[in-house]
XYZ file of C-alpha atoms in Angstrom:
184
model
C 20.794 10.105 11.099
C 18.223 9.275 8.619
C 15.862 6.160 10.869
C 12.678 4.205 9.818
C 9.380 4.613 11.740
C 10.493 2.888 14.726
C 13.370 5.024 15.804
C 10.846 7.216 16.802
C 10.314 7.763 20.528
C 10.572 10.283 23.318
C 13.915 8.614 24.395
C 15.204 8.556 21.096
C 14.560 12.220 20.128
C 16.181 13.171 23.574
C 19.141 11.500 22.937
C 19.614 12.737 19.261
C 18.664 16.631 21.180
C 21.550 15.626 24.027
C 23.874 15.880 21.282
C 23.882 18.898 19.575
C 26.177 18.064 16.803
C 23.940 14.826 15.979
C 20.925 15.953 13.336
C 18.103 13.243 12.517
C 15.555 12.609 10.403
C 12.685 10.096 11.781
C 9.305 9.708 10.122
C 6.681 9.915 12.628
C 3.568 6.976 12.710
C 0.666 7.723 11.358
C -1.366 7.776 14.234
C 1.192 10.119 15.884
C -0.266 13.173 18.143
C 2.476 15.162 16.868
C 0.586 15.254 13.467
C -1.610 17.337 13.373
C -3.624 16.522 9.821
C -6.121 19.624 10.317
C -4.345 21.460 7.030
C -5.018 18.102 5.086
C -8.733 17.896 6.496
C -10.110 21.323 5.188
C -8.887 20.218 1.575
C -7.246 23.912 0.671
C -4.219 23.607 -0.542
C -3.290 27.799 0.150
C -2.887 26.130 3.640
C 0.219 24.438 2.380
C 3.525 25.804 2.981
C 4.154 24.994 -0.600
C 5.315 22.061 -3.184
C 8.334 20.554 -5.217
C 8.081 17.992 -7.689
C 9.817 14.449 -6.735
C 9.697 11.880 -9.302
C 6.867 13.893 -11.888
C 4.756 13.586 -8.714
C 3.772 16.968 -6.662
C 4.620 16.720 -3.403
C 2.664 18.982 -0.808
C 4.075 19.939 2.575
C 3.340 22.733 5.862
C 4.946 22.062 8.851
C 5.073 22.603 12.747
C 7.388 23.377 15.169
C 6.912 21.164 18.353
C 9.489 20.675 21.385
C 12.272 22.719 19.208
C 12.023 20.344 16.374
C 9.955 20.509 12.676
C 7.290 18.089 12.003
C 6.841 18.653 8.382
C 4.051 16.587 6.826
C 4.330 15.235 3.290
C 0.529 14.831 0.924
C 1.522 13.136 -2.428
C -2.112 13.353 -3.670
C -1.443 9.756 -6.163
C -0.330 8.088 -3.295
C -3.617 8.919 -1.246
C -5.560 7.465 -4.423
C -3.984 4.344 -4.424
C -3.674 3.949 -0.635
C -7.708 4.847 -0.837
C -8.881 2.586 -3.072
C -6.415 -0.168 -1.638
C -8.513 0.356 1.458
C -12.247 0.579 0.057
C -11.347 -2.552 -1.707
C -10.526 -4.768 1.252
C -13.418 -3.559 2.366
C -15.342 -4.979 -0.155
C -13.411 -8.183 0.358
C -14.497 -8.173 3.705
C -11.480 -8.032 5.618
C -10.932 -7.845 9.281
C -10.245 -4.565 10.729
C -11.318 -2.552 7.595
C -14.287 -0.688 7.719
C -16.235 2.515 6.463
C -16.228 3.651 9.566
C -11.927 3.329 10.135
C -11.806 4.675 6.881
C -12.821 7.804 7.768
C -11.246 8.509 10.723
C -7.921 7.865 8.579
C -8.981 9.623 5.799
C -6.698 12.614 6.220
C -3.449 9.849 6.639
C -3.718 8.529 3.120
C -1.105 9.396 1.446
C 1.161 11.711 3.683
C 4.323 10.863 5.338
C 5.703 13.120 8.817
C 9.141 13.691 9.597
C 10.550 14.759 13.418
C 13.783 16.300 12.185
C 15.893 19.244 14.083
C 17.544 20.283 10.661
C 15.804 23.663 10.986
C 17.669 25.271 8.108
C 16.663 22.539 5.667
C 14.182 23.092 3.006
C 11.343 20.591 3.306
C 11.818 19.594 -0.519
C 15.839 18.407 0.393
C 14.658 17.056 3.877
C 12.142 14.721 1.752
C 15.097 13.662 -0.387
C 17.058 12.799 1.778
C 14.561 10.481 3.495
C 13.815 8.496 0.169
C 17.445 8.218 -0.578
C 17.411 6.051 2.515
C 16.512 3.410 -0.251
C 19.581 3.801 -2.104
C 21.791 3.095 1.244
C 20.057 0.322 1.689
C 20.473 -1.078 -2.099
C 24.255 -0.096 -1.487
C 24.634 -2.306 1.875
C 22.766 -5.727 0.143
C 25.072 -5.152 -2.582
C 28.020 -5.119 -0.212
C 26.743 -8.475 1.642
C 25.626 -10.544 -1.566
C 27.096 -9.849 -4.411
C 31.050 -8.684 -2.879
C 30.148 -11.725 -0.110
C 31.146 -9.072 2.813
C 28.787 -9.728 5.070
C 31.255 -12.081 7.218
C 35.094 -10.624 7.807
C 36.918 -14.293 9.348
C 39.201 -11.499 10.650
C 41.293 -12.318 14.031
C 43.053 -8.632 14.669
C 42.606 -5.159 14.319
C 45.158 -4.577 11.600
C 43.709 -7.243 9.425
C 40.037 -6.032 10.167
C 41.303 -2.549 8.642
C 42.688 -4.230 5.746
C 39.275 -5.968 4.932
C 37.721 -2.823 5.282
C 39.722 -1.037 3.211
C 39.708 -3.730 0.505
C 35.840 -4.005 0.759
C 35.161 -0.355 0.636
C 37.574 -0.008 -2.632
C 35.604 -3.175 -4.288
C 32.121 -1.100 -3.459
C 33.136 1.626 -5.060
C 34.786 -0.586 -8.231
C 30.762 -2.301 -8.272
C 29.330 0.791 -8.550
C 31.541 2.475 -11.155
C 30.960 -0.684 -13.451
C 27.335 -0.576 -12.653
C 27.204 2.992 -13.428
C 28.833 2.332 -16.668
C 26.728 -0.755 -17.984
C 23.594 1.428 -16.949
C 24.947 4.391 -19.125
């Protein structure tokens, strides 16, 4: 189960835990406890439990083990730039809410992303992966809605509710192999 920042709760992670065949991955809020950004904070990067490269772009993680699940945070050090400056300049612009002050107590946020997950056998680098490819699912499922128009079945019975399944699923897969194609 691969969920957005709002599947995250105490409930939640129980319930995935209750179920040990069931394996998530949730990122955690920024201004989770469970994060602890003290690696981040001291700026030395030996502190890291290492790196991978995801899209030319280094990505920095360590992690913690907390209730019998991994926290692993993420630093992508071009991502804090941007998310930096975005800040300091609606600062400038004087916008509600942003201040010198909140900047630096978030600091050490900019840029990172934390994922709850009890795949404990995972490398970080694959775990991260799999949590952008989220993206891809998503592309897949507007695809299937708007362009096949499968987003309402007018099905009365199981049998024909299978059928349009079945026929839907084969038309994905036809989309994306002439997609593929005129990409190539």
């Amino acid at each position: 189960f691969i969920g957005d920042k709002g599947f995250f709760s105490k409930e939640n992670i129980a319930e995935f835990n209750s179920e040990n065949t069931l394996k998530y991955i949730i990122p955690l809020r920024r201004n989770s406890t469970q994060i602890d950004y003290e690696t981040i904070g001291c700026g030395d990067k030996s502190r890291f439990g290492g790196f991978f490269l995801f899209e030319s772009k280094a990505i920095w993680h360590y992690e913690k083990l907390i209730d019998n699940q991994r926290v692993i945070v993420f630093l992508d050090d071009i991502l804090k730039g941007i998310e930096q400056k975005d800040y300091l300049q609606r600062i400038e612009k004087g916008y509600e809410s942003y201040s010198k002050i909140n900047f630096l107590e978030k600091q050490h946020s900019f840029g990172t992303l934390s994922i709850a997950s009890n795949l404990m056998d995972i490398q970080p680098e694959l775990i991260y992966k799999y949590y952008k490819s989220r993206n891809e699912i998503e592309i897949m499922i507007d695809a299937f809605k708007n362009i096949l128009f499968a987003d309402r079945t007018y099905m009365h019975g199981d049998f024909e509710m299978e059928t349009w399944m079945l026929i839907s699923f084969i038309s994905l897969i036809f989309y994306y192999r002439i997609y593929n194609l005129l990409l190539d």
